C-alpha cells in the first residue's frame, strides 16, 4: 500500500471516529454530513486501491514472463528468500548440509529478534523470516480474525510486566490560581499486567510429492495452513480470556432496550464510542431481525467496509463468527435420566477490545520437517511442525460486557 493510500486510510478511520463522537453528542445533522464525507473518502480509497492492484498485477505478469526488469531487486530478493528458506527446510528433512548461499540469504533476512535460539530453545526448527511471516499475517487478515481488534504489543522476552494507569481519563487536573502553588493530586492507581509467552504448535501432514514441487508452491501451501491455524489459535485464546473476564457478570439480552442499556449504562461513554459487537451466527441472526418502532431493521451496512459488514444502531460494527469458533451454551433440563436441550444462550460481546485485552506477540514462528513416526513413514508422508509464541492478558475488564441471548428450542 502506497503512502497516499495509507493517508486516506487514516482519514477514513479519523472520520469514522468523528461520526461516532457526533452521534454520541446528539449532533445528528453534523453526523450525517460527516458520514457523507466518510463515504466519499471510502470511494476514493477503493478507486485508488483498485488502480494500484491492477498496476501491481500487470507488472508481476511481466516479471513472470521475463519481459520486465526488476528495479532495486526487491521482487527477486523475495523469490530468492523463499527458495533458500525451502531448501534449508528440505536439507533438515533429508539430513544434509544446506548450500552456503541459501544459508547466507536466509540469515540476511532474519531480524535481530527473529532467531528462535534467543529463547534458549535449540534444535527446534528453522525460524520463519519476517518477510515470509508477513505473508502469513496478510493471509489471516479477515473480518473474523480477532487479533486485529485487540491491542497487540510485540515483545522480545518470554516474560515481562506492564504497568497500566487505571481511570486516567476520568481523573482531571485541579484548578490553579495565578501565582499559586500547584495542588498535589491523588496518587495514580496502576494495574500490573504480567505476561508469559506460551508456545502453541501443531503438525501438518503433507505428501512426499509436494516436496518435489517448486519452492513457491511449497511455501504457499504451508503459509496458507499456518495462517488458518494461527488465526484459529489466537481467536480461541482471545475468546477464552473474554469469557474469563466476564464470568458471572453476563447481561441478559431480551430486547432492544437491554442492548441499549449495555452501551448507554454498562460501558463508559469513552469505551462505548469505540466499541464493536462480537457474536456468532445465531446471535447475529437475532440482531439481524431486530426492528425499530417503524418496522425498519436496525442493522445497517457499515460504509467503511467493502464487504457486507453491518453496524448496530448505526454505530457499532458487528463481527460475526462461526458457531464452531464462538459456541452457544446449551440450556438443559432433566427428563427422566437424560439431560434434554431446551434452548441455547448465544454470546454477544460488546466493548472496545483494544482497551480490554493485550496480545503480547513474541513474533517468532518456527518450522521443521521430519518423517519420524510409523504412521507417516508407512503412508509416504512428511510432518511439518509449526510453533507460534504469544500470550493474551486482560487489561481493563470494564471495557467489555458479555450479553446473552436466550433462544428456546421448539418442541
CSV table of C-alpha atoms in Angstrom, one decimal:
chain,number,residue,atom,x,y,z
A,1,UNK,CA,0.0,0.0,0.0
A,2,UNK,CA,1.5,3.3,-1.0
A,3,UNK,CA,1.8,6.5,1.1
A,4,UNK,CA,-1.3,8.2,-0.4
A,5,UNK,CA,-3.5,5.1,0.4
A,6,UNK,CA,-2.1,5.0,4.0
A,7,UNK,CA,-3.0,8.7,4.5
A,8,UNK,CA,-6.5,8.1,3.1
A,9,UNK,CA,-7.0,5.1,5.4
A,10,UNK,CA,-6.1,7.2,8.4
A,11,UNK,CA,-8.5,9.9,7.3
A,12,UNK,CA,-11.2,7.3,6.9
A,13,UNK,CA,-10.6,6.0,10.5
A,14,UNK,CA,-10.5,9.5,11.9
A,15,UNK,CA,-13.7,10.4,10.1
A,16,UNK,CA,-15.4,7.3,11.3
A,17,UNK,CA,-14.5,8.2,14.9
A,18,UNK,CA,-15.7,11.7,14.3
A,19,UNK,CA,-19.1,10.4,13.2
A,20,UNK,CA,-19.4,8.3,16.3
A,21,UNK,CA,-18.5,11.2,18.5
A,22,UNK,CA,-21.1,13.5,16.9
A,23,UNK,CA,-23.8,10.8,17.3
A,24,UNK,CA,-22.8,10.3,20.9
A,25,UNK,CA,-23.1,14.1,21.4
A,26,UNK,CA,-26.5,14.2,19.9
A,27,UNK,CA,-25.3,16.3,16.8
A,28,UNK,CA,-27.2,14.2,14.3
A,29,UNK,CA,-27.2,16.6,11.4
A,30,UNK,CA,-23.4,17.1,11.7
A,31,UNK,CA,-23.0,13.3,12.0
A,32,UNK,CA,-25.0,12.8,8.7
A,33,UNK,CA,-22.8,15.3,6.9
A,34,UNK,CA,-19.7,13.7,8.3
A,35,UNK,CA,-21.0,10.3,7.2
A,36,UNK,CA,-21.3,11.6,3.6
A,37,UNK,CA,-17.7,12.8,3.7
A,38,UNK,CA,-16.8,9.3,5.0
A,39,UNK,CA,-18.5,7.7,2.0
A,40,UNK,CA,-16.6,10.0,-0.4
A,41,UNK,CA,-13.3,9.1,1.3
A,42,UNK,CA,-14.0,5.4,1.1
A,43,UNK,CA,-15.0,5.6,-2.6
A,44,UNK,CA,-11.7,7.5,-3.3
A,45,UNK,CA,-9.7,4.8,-1.4
A,46,UNK,CA,-11.5,2.0,-3.3
A,47,UNK,CA,-10.7,3.5,-6.7
A,48,UNK,CA,-7.0,4.2,-5.9
A,49,UNK,CA,-6.6,0.8,-4.3
A,50,UNK,CA,-8.1,-1.0,-7.4
A,51,UNK,CA,-5.7,1.0,-9.6
A,52,UNK,CA,-2.7,0.1,-7.5
A,53,UNK,CA,-3.7,-3.6,-7.6
A,54,UNK,CA,-4.2,-3.6,-11.3
A,55,UNK,CA,-0.8,-1.9,-11.9
A,56,UNK,CA,0.9,-4.3,-9.5
A,57,UNK,CA,-0.7,-7.3,-11.2
A,58,UNK,CA,0.4,-6.1,-14.6
A,59,UNK,CA,4.0,-5.6,-13.5
A,60,UNK,CA,4.1,-9.0,-11.8
A,61,UNK,CA,2.8,-10.7,-15.0
A,62,UNK,CA,5.6,-9.0,-17.0
A,63,UNK,CA,8.2,-10.1,-14.4
A,64,UNK,CA,6.9,-13.7,-14.6
A,65,UNK,CA,7.1,-13.6,-18.4
A,66,UNK,CA,10.6,-12.1,-18.3
A,67,UNK,CA,9.5,-9.0,-20.3
A,68,UNK,CA,10.3,-6.5,-17.5
A,69,UNK,CA,13.3,-5.8,-15.4
A,70,UNK,CA,13.4,-5.7,-11.6
A,71,UNK,CA,14.1,-2.3,-10.1
A,72,UNK,CA,16.1,-2.5,-7.0
A,73,UNK,CA,15.9,-6.3,-6.9
A,74,UNK,CA,13.1,-6.4,-4.3
A,75,UNK,CA,10.9,-8.9,-6.2
A,76,UNK,CA,13.9,-11.1,-7.0
A,77,UNK,CA,15.1,-11.0,-3.4
A,78,UNK,CA,11.7,-12.2,-2.1
A,79,UNK,CA,11.7,-15.1,-4.6
A,80,UNK,CA,15.3,-15.9,-3.7
A,81,UNK,CA,14.5,-15.9,0.0
A,82,UNK,CA,11.5,-18.3,-0.4
A,83,UNK,CA,13.7,-20.6,-2.5
A,84,UNK,CA,16.6,-20.5,0.0
A,85,UNK,CA,14.2,-21.0,3.0
A,86,UNK,CA,12.6,-24.1,1.5
A,87,UNK,CA,16.0,-25.5,0.6
A,88,UNK,CA,17.1,-25.2,4.2
A,89,UNK,CA,13.9,-26.9,5.4
A,90,UNK,CA,14.5,-29.7,2.9
A,91,UNK,CA,18.1,-30.0,4.0
A,92,UNK,CA,17.0,-30.6,7.6
A,93,UNK,CA,14.5,-33.2,6.4
A,94,UNK,CA,16.9,-35.1,4.2
A,95,UNK,CA,19.8,-34.8,6.7
A,96,UNK,CA,22.4,-32.9,4.7
A,97,UNK,CA,24.2,-29.6,5.0
A,98,UNK,CA,22.3,-26.8,3.2
A,99,UNK,CA,24.0,-24.7,0.5
A,100,UNK,CA,26.1,-21.9,1.8
A,101,UNK,CA,24.4,-19.3,-0.4
A,102,UNK,CA,21.0,-20.4,0.8
A,103,UNK,CA,22.2,-20.0,4.4
A,104,UNK,CA,23.5,-16.5,3.7
A,105,UNK,CA,20.3,-15.4,2.1
A,106,UNK,CA,18.3,-16.8,5.0
A,107,UNK,CA,20.5,-15.3,7.7
A,108,UNK,CA,20.4,-11.9,6.0
A,109,UNK,CA,16.6,-12.0,6.1
A,110,UNK,CA,16.4,-12.7,9.8
A,111,UNK,CA,15.8,-9.7,12.1
A,112,UNK,CA,17.8,-9.4,15.3
A,113,UNK,CA,14.8,-10.5,17.3
A,114,UNK,CA,13.8,-13.3,15.0
A,115,UNK,CA,16.1,-16.2,16.0
A,116,UNK,CA,14.4,-18.9,18.0
A,117,UNK,CA,17.7,-19.7,19.7
A,118,UNK,CA,17.5,-16.4,21.6
A,119,UNK,CA,14.9,-18.1,23.7
A,120,UNK,CA,17.3,-20.9,24.6
A,121,UNK,CA,15.4,-23.4,22.5
A,122,UNK,CA,18.0,-25.1,20.3
A,123,UNK,CA,17.2,-27.7,17.7
A,124,UNK,CA,13.5,-26.8,17.4
A,125,UNK,CA,13.4,-25.9,13.8
A,126,UNK,CA,14.0,-23.1,11.4
A,127,UNK,CA,12.8,-19.6,12.3
A,128,UNK,CA,10.5,-18.1,9.7
A,129,UNK,CA,12.0,-14.8,8.3
A,130,UNK,CA,10.0,-11.6,8.8
A,131,UNK,CA,9.2,-11.2,5.0
A,132,UNK,CA,7.6,-14.7,4.9
A,133,UNK,CA,5.9,-14.2,8.3
A,134,UNK,CA,4.3,-11.0,6.9
A,135,UNK,CA,2.8,-13.1,4.1
A,136,UNK,CA,1.2,-15.4,6.7
A,137,UNK,CA,-0.2,-12.4,8.6
A,138,UNK,CA,-1.6,-11.0,5.4
A,139,UNK,CA,-3.3,-14.3,4.7
A,140,UNK,CA,-5.0,-14.5,8.0
A,141,UNK,CA,-6.5,-11.0,7.7
A,142,UNK,CA,-10.3,-11.3,7.6
A,143,UNK,CA,-13.2,-9.8,9.5
A,144,UNK,CA,-13.3,-12.9,11.8
A,145,UNK,CA,-9.6,-12.5,12.8
A,146,UNK,CA,-10.0,-11.2,16.4
A,147,UNK,CA,-6.3,-10.3,16.7
A,148,UNK,CA,-6.9,-7.1,14.7
A,149,UNK,CA,-9.5,-5.8,17.3
A,150,UNK,CA,-7.3,-6.2,20.4
A,151,UNK,CA,-4.2,-4.3,21.4
A,152,UNK,CA,-1.1,-6.1,20.1
A,153,UNK,CA,2.4,-5.5,21.6
A,154,UNK,CA,5.5,-7.0,20.2
A,155,UNK,CA,7.9,-8.3,22.9
A,156,UNK,CA,11.4,-9.7,22.8
A,157,UNK,CA,11.3,-11.6,26.1
A,158,UNK,CA,9.4,-14.7,27.3
A,159,UNK,CA,8.0,-12.9,30.4
A,160,UNK,CA,7.5,-9.3,31.5
A,161,UNK,CA,5.3,-6.7,33.2
A,162,UNK,CA,3.4,-3.7,32.0
A,163,UNK,CA,2.0,-1.0,34.4
A,164,UNK,CA,-1.3,0.5,33.2
A,165,UNK,CA,-2.8,3.6,34.9
A,166,UNK,CA,-6.4,3.0,35.9
A,167,UNK,CA,-9.1,5.6,35.2
A,168,UNK,CA,-6.6,8.0,33.7
A,169,UNK,CA,-9.3,9.6,31.5
A,170,UNK,CA,-11.6,10.1,34.5
A,171,UNK,CA,-9.2,12.0,36.9
A,172,UNK,CA,-9.0,15.7,35.8
A,173,UNK,CA,-6.4,18.3,36.8
A,174,UNK,CA,-7.5,20.7,39.6
A,175,UNK,CA,-7.9,24.5,39.3
A,176,UNK,CA,-4.7,26.5,39.8
A,177,UNK,CA,-4.9,30.2,40.8
A,178,UNK,CA,-2.5,32.8,39.4
A,179,UNK,CA,0.9,32.6,41.2
A,180,UNK,CA,-0.5,29.8,43.4
A,181,UNK,CA,1.2,26.5,44.1
A,182,UNK,CA,0.0,23.5,42.1
A,183,UNK,CA,-2.1,21.3,44.3
A,184,UNK,CA,-1.0,17.7,44.9
A,185,UNK,CA,-3.1,15.2,43.0
A,186,UNK,CA,-4.1,11.9,44.3
A,187,UNK,CA,-1.6,9.2,43.7
A,188,UNK,CA,-2.4,7.5,40.4
A,189,UNK,CA,-3.5,3.9,40.6
A,190,UNK,CA,-1.7,1.4,38.4
A,191,UNK,CA,-2.5,-2.1,37.5
A,192,UNK,CA,0.4,-4.5,36.9
A,193,UNK,CA,-0.1,-6.7,33.8
A,194,UNK,CA,2.2,-9.8,33.7
A,195,UNK,CA,2.6,-11.7,30.5
A,196,UNK,CA,4.2,-15.1,29.9
A,197,UNK,CA,4.7,-16.2,26.4
A,198,UNK,CA,3.1,-19.6,25.6
A,199,UNK,CA,4.3,-21.9,22.8
A,200,UNK,CA,1.5,-23.2,20.6
A,201,UNK,CA,2.1,-25.7,17.8
A,202,UNK,CA,0.8,-28.4,15.6
A,203,UNK,CA,1.8,-30.7,12.7
A,204,UNK,CA,0.7,-30.5,9.1
A,205,UNK,CA,0.9,-33.8,7.2
A,206,UNK,CA,2.0,-33.4,3.6
A,207,UNK,CA,2.8,-35.9,0.8
A,208,UNK,CA,6.4,-36.5,-0.2
A,209,UNK,CA,5.4,-35.4,-3.8
A,210,UNK,CA,4.7,-31.9,-2.6
A,211,UNK,CA,8.4,-31.5,-1.6
A,212,UNK,CA,9.3,-32.1,-5.2
A,213,UNK,CA,7.2,-29.1,-6.3
A,214,UNK,CA,8.6,-25.6,-6.7
A,215,UNK,CA,9.7,-23.6,-3.7
A,216,UNK,CA,7.0,-21.0,-4.3
A,217,UNK,CA,4.2,-23.7,-4.3
A,218,UNK,CA,5.6,-25.4,-1.2
A,219,UNK,CA,5.8,-22.2,0.7
A,220,UNK,CA,2.3,-21.1,-0.5
A,221,UNK,CA,0.8,-24.4,0.7
A,222,UNK,CA,2.5,-24.2,4.1
A,223,UNK,CA,1.7,-20.5,4.6
A,224,UNK,CA,-2.0,-21.0,3.9
A,225,UNK,CA,-2.2,-23.7,6.5
A,226,UNK,CA,-0.2,-21.7,9.1
A,227,UNK,CA,-2.4,-18.7,8.5
A,228,UNK,CA,-5.6,-20.7,9.2
A,229,UNK,CA,-4.2,-22.5,12.3
A,230,UNK,CA,-2.6,-19.4,13.9
A,231,UNK,CA,-5.8,-17.4,13.4
A,232,UNK,CA,-7.9,-20.2,14.9
A,233,UNK,CA,-5.5,-20.5,17.8
A,234,UNK,CA,-5.3,-16.8,18.6
A,235,UNK,CA,-9.1,-16.4,18.3
A,236,UNK,CA,-9.6,-19.3,20.7
A,237,UNK,CA,-7.2,-17.7,23.3
A,238,UNK,CA,-8.8,-14.3,22.9
A,239,UNK,CA,-12.3,-15.7,23.4
A,240,UNK,CA,-11.2,-17.7,26.4
A,241,UNK,CA,-9.9,-14.6,28.0
A,242,UNK,CA,-13.1,-12.6,27.2
A,243,UNK,CA,-15.2,-15.4,28.8
A,244,UNK,CA,-12.9,-15.4,31.9
A,245,UNK,CA,-13.2,-11.6,32.2
A,246,UNK,CA,-17.0,-11.6,32.1
A,247,UNK,CA,-17.7,-14.8,34.0
A,248,UNK,CA,-20.6,-14.2,36.5
A,249,UNK,CA,-21.3,-10.7,35.0
A,250,UNK,CA,-23.3,-11.7,31.9
A,251,UNK,CA,-26.2,-9.5,30.9
A,252,UNK,CA,-29.4,-10.9,29.6
A,253,UNK,CA,-30.3,-9.5,26.2
A,254,UNK,CA,-34.1,-9.8,26.0
A,255,UNK,CA,-35.0,-6.9,23.6
A,256,UNK,CA,-33.8,-3.7,22.0
A,257,UNK,CA,-33.7,-1.8,25.3
A,258,UNK,CA,-31.5,-4.3,27.0
A,259,UNK,CA,-28.9,-3.8,24.2
A,260,UNK,CA,-29.1,-0.1,24.6
A,261,UNK,CA,-28.5,-0.4,28.3
A,262,UNK,CA,-25.2,-2.1,27.6
A,263,UNK,CA,-23.9,0.8,25.6
A,264,UNK,CA,-25.6,3.6,27.5
A,265,UNK,CA,-25.1,2.5,31.0
A,266,UNK,CA,-22.8,-0.6,31.4
A,267,UNK,CA,-20.0,0.8,29.3
A,268,UNK,CA,-18.1,4.0,29.9
A,269,UNK,CA,-19.0,6.6,27.2
A,270,UNK,CA,-15.4,6.8,26.1
A,271,UNK,CA,-15.4,3.0,25.7
A,272,UNK,CA,-18.8,2.9,24.0
A,273,UNK,CA,-17.7,5.4,21.4
A,274,UNK,CA,-15.1,3.0,20.1
A,275,UNK,CA,-16.9,-0.3,20.8
A,276,UNK,CA,-17.7,-3.2,18.5
A,277,UNK,CA,-20.0,-6.2,18.8
A,278,UNK,CA,-18.8,-9.8,18.5
A,279,UNK,CA,-21.3,-12.7,18.3
A,280,UNK,CA,-21.8,-16.0,16.5
A,281,UNK,CA,-24.1,-16.9,13.6
A,282,UNK,CA,-27.1,-17.4,15.9
A,283,UNK,CA,-26.5,-14.2,17.8
A,284,UNK,CA,-26.2,-12.3,14.6
A,285,UNK,CA,-29.4,-13.8,13.3
A,286,UNK,CA,-31.2,-12.5,16.4
A,287,UNK,CA,-29.7,-9.0,15.9
A,288,UNK,CA,-30.4,-9.0,12.2
A,289,UNK,CA,-34.1,-9.5,12.8
A,290,UNK,CA,-34.5,-6.6,15.3
A,291,UNK,CA,-36.7,-3.8,14.1
A,292,UNK,CA,-37.4,-0.2,15.3
A,293,UNK,CA,-40.9,1.2,16.0
A,294,UNK,CA,-41.3,2.0,12.3
A,295,UNK,CA,-40.7,-1.7,11.4
A,296,UNK,CA,-37.2,-1.0,9.9
A,297,UNK,CA,-34.4,-3.4,10.6
A,298,UNK,CA,-31.8,-1.9,13.0
A,299,UNK,CA,-28.7,-3.4,11.5
A,300,UNK,CA,-27.2,-1.1,8.8
A,301,UNK,CA,-24.4,-1.6,6.3
A,302,UNK,CA,-21.0,-0.3,7.5
A,303,UNK,CA,-20.0,2.4,5.0
A,304,UNK,CA,-16.3,1.9,5.8
A,305,UNK,CA,-16.3,-1.8,4.7
A,306,UNK,CA,-16.2,-3.0,1.1
A,307,UNK,CA,-17.7,-6.3,2.2
A,308,UNK,CA,-21.2,-6.9,3.7
A,309,UNK,CA,-20.3,-5.7,7.2
A,310,UNK,CA,-23.1,-4.3,9.3
A,311,UNK,CA,-23.5,-2.0,12.3
A,312,UNK,CA,-25.8,-2.0,15.3
A,313,UNK,CA,-27.7,1.3,15.9
A,314,UNK,CA,-25.6,2.7,13.0
A,315,UNK,CA,-22.6,3.0,15.4
A,316,UNK,CA,-21.2,-0.4,16.4
A,317,UNK,CA,-19.6,-2.7,13.8
A,318,UNK,CA,-20.7,-6.3,14.2
A,319,UNK,CA,-18.2,-9.1,13.9
A,320,UNK,CA,-19.9,-12.4,13.0
A,321,UNK,CA,-18.0,-15.6,14.0
A,322,UNK,CA,-18.7,-19.2,13.1
A,323,UNK,CA,-20.7,-21.2,15.7
A,324,UNK,CA,-17.6,-23.5,15.7
A,325,UNK,CA,-15.4,-20.6,16.8
A,326,UNK,CA,-17.7,-18.9,19.3
A,327,UNK,CA,-20.1,-21.5,20.7
A,328,UNK,CA,-23.5,-21.0,22.2
A,329,UNK,CA,-24.2,-22.6,25.6
A,330,UNK,CA,-26.9,-25.2,25.6
A,331,UNK,CA,-29.7,-25.0,28.2
A,332,UNK,CA,-30.7,-28.4,29.5
A,333,UNK,CA,-33.3,-29.8,31.9
A,334,UNK,CA,-33.6,-33.2,33.4
A,335,UNK,CA,-36.2,-35.5,31.9
A,336,UNK,CA,-36.0,-38.9,33.5
A,337,UNK,CA,-32.4,-40.0,33.4
A,338,UNK,CA,-31.5,-37.8,30.4
A,339,UNK,CA,-30.4,-34.2,30.0
A,340,UNK,CA,-32.6,-32.7,27.3
A,341,UNK,CA,-31.6,-29.4,25.5
A,342,UNK,CA,-34.4,-26.9,25.8
A,343,UNK,CA,-32.6,-23.9,24.4
A,344,UNK,CA,-29.3,-22.0,23.9
A,345,UNK,CA,-27.6,-18.9,25.2
A,346,UNK,CA,-25.9,-17.0,22.4
A,347,UNK,CA,-22.9,-14.8,23.4
A,348,UNK,CA,-22.8,-11.1,22.4
A,349,UNK,CA,-19.6,-9.3,23.5
A,350,UNK,CA,-19.9,-5.5,23.4
A,351,UNK,CA,-17.0,-3.2,24.1
A,352,UNK,CA,-13.6,-1.9,23.0
A,353,UNK,CA,-11.2,-4.9,22.8
A,354,UNK,CA,-8.1,-2.7,22.4
A,355,UNK,CA,-8.8,-1.4,25.9
A,356,UNK,CA,-9.9,-4.7,27.3
A,357,UNK,CA,-7.1,-7.0,26.1
A,358,UNK,CA,-3.4,-7.0,25.1
A,359,UNK,CA,-1.9,-9.7,22.9
A,360,UNK,CA,1.8,-10.0,23.7
A,361,UNK,CA,3.4,-11.3,20.5
A,362,UNK,CA,6.9,-12.8,20.5
A,363,UNK,CA,6.9,-12.5,16.7
A,364,UNK,CA,8.7,-15.9,16.3
A,365,UNK,CA,7.4,-18.7,14.1
A,366,UNK,CA,9.5,-21.8,13.6
A,367,UNK,CA,9.1,-24.7,11.1
A,368,UNK,CA,10.8,-28.1,10.9
A,369,UNK,CA,10.1,-31.2,8.8
A,370,UNK,CA,10.6,-34.8,9.7
A,371,UNK,CA,9.4,-38.2,8.7
A,372,UNK,CA,9.6,-39.7,12.1
A,373,UNK,CA,6.7,-42.0,13.2
A,374,UNK,CA,5.5,-45.3,11.8
A,375,UNK,CA,2.2,-43.7,10.5
A,376,UNK,CA,3.9,-41.1,8.4
A,377,UNK,CA,6.6,-43.5,7.1
A,378,UNK,CA,4.1,-46.1,6.0
A,379,UNK,CA,1.9,-43.5,4.2
A,380,UNK,CA,4.9,-41.8,2.4
A,381,UNK,CA,4.1,-38.6,4.2
A,382,UNK,CA,6.0,-35.8,5.9
A,383,UNK,CA,5.2,-33.9,9.0
A,384,UNK,CA,5.6,-30.1,9.1
A,385,UNK,CA,5.8,-29.0,12.7
A,386,UNK,CA,5.0,-25.3,13.4
A,387,UNK,CA,5.3,-23.3,16.6
A,388,UNK,CA,3.8,-19.9,17.4
A,389,UNK,CA,4.5,-17.9,20.5
A,390,UNK,CA,2.2,-15.3,22.2
A,391,UNK,CA,0.1,-14.5,25.3
A,392,UNK,CA,-3.2,-12.7,25.9
A,393,UNK,CA,-3.9,-10.8,29.1
A,394,UNK,CA,-6.8,-8.8,30.4
A,395,UNK,CA,-6.1,-5.1,30.9
A,396,UNK,CA,-9.5,-3.4,31.6
A,397,UNK,CA,-12.3,-5.7,32.5
A,398,UNK,CA,-14.8,-2.9,32.4
A,399,UNK,CA,-14.1,-2.3,28.7
A,400,UNK,CA,-16.2,-5.3,27.6
A,401,UNK,CA,-19.7,-6.6,28.6
A,402,UNK,CA,-20.9,-10.0,27.7
A,403,UNK,CA,-24.6,-10.2,26.7
A,404,UNK,CA,-26.5,-13.4,26.4
A,405,UNK,CA,-29.4,-14.0,24.0
A,406,UNK,CA,-31.7,-16.9,25.2
A,407,UNK,CA,-33.3,-18.9,22.4
A,408,UNK,CA,-35.8,-21.6,23.2
A,409,UNK,CA,-35.8,-24.8,21.2
A,410,UNK,CA,-39.1,-25.5,19.5
A,411,UNK,CA,-40.7,-28.7,20.9
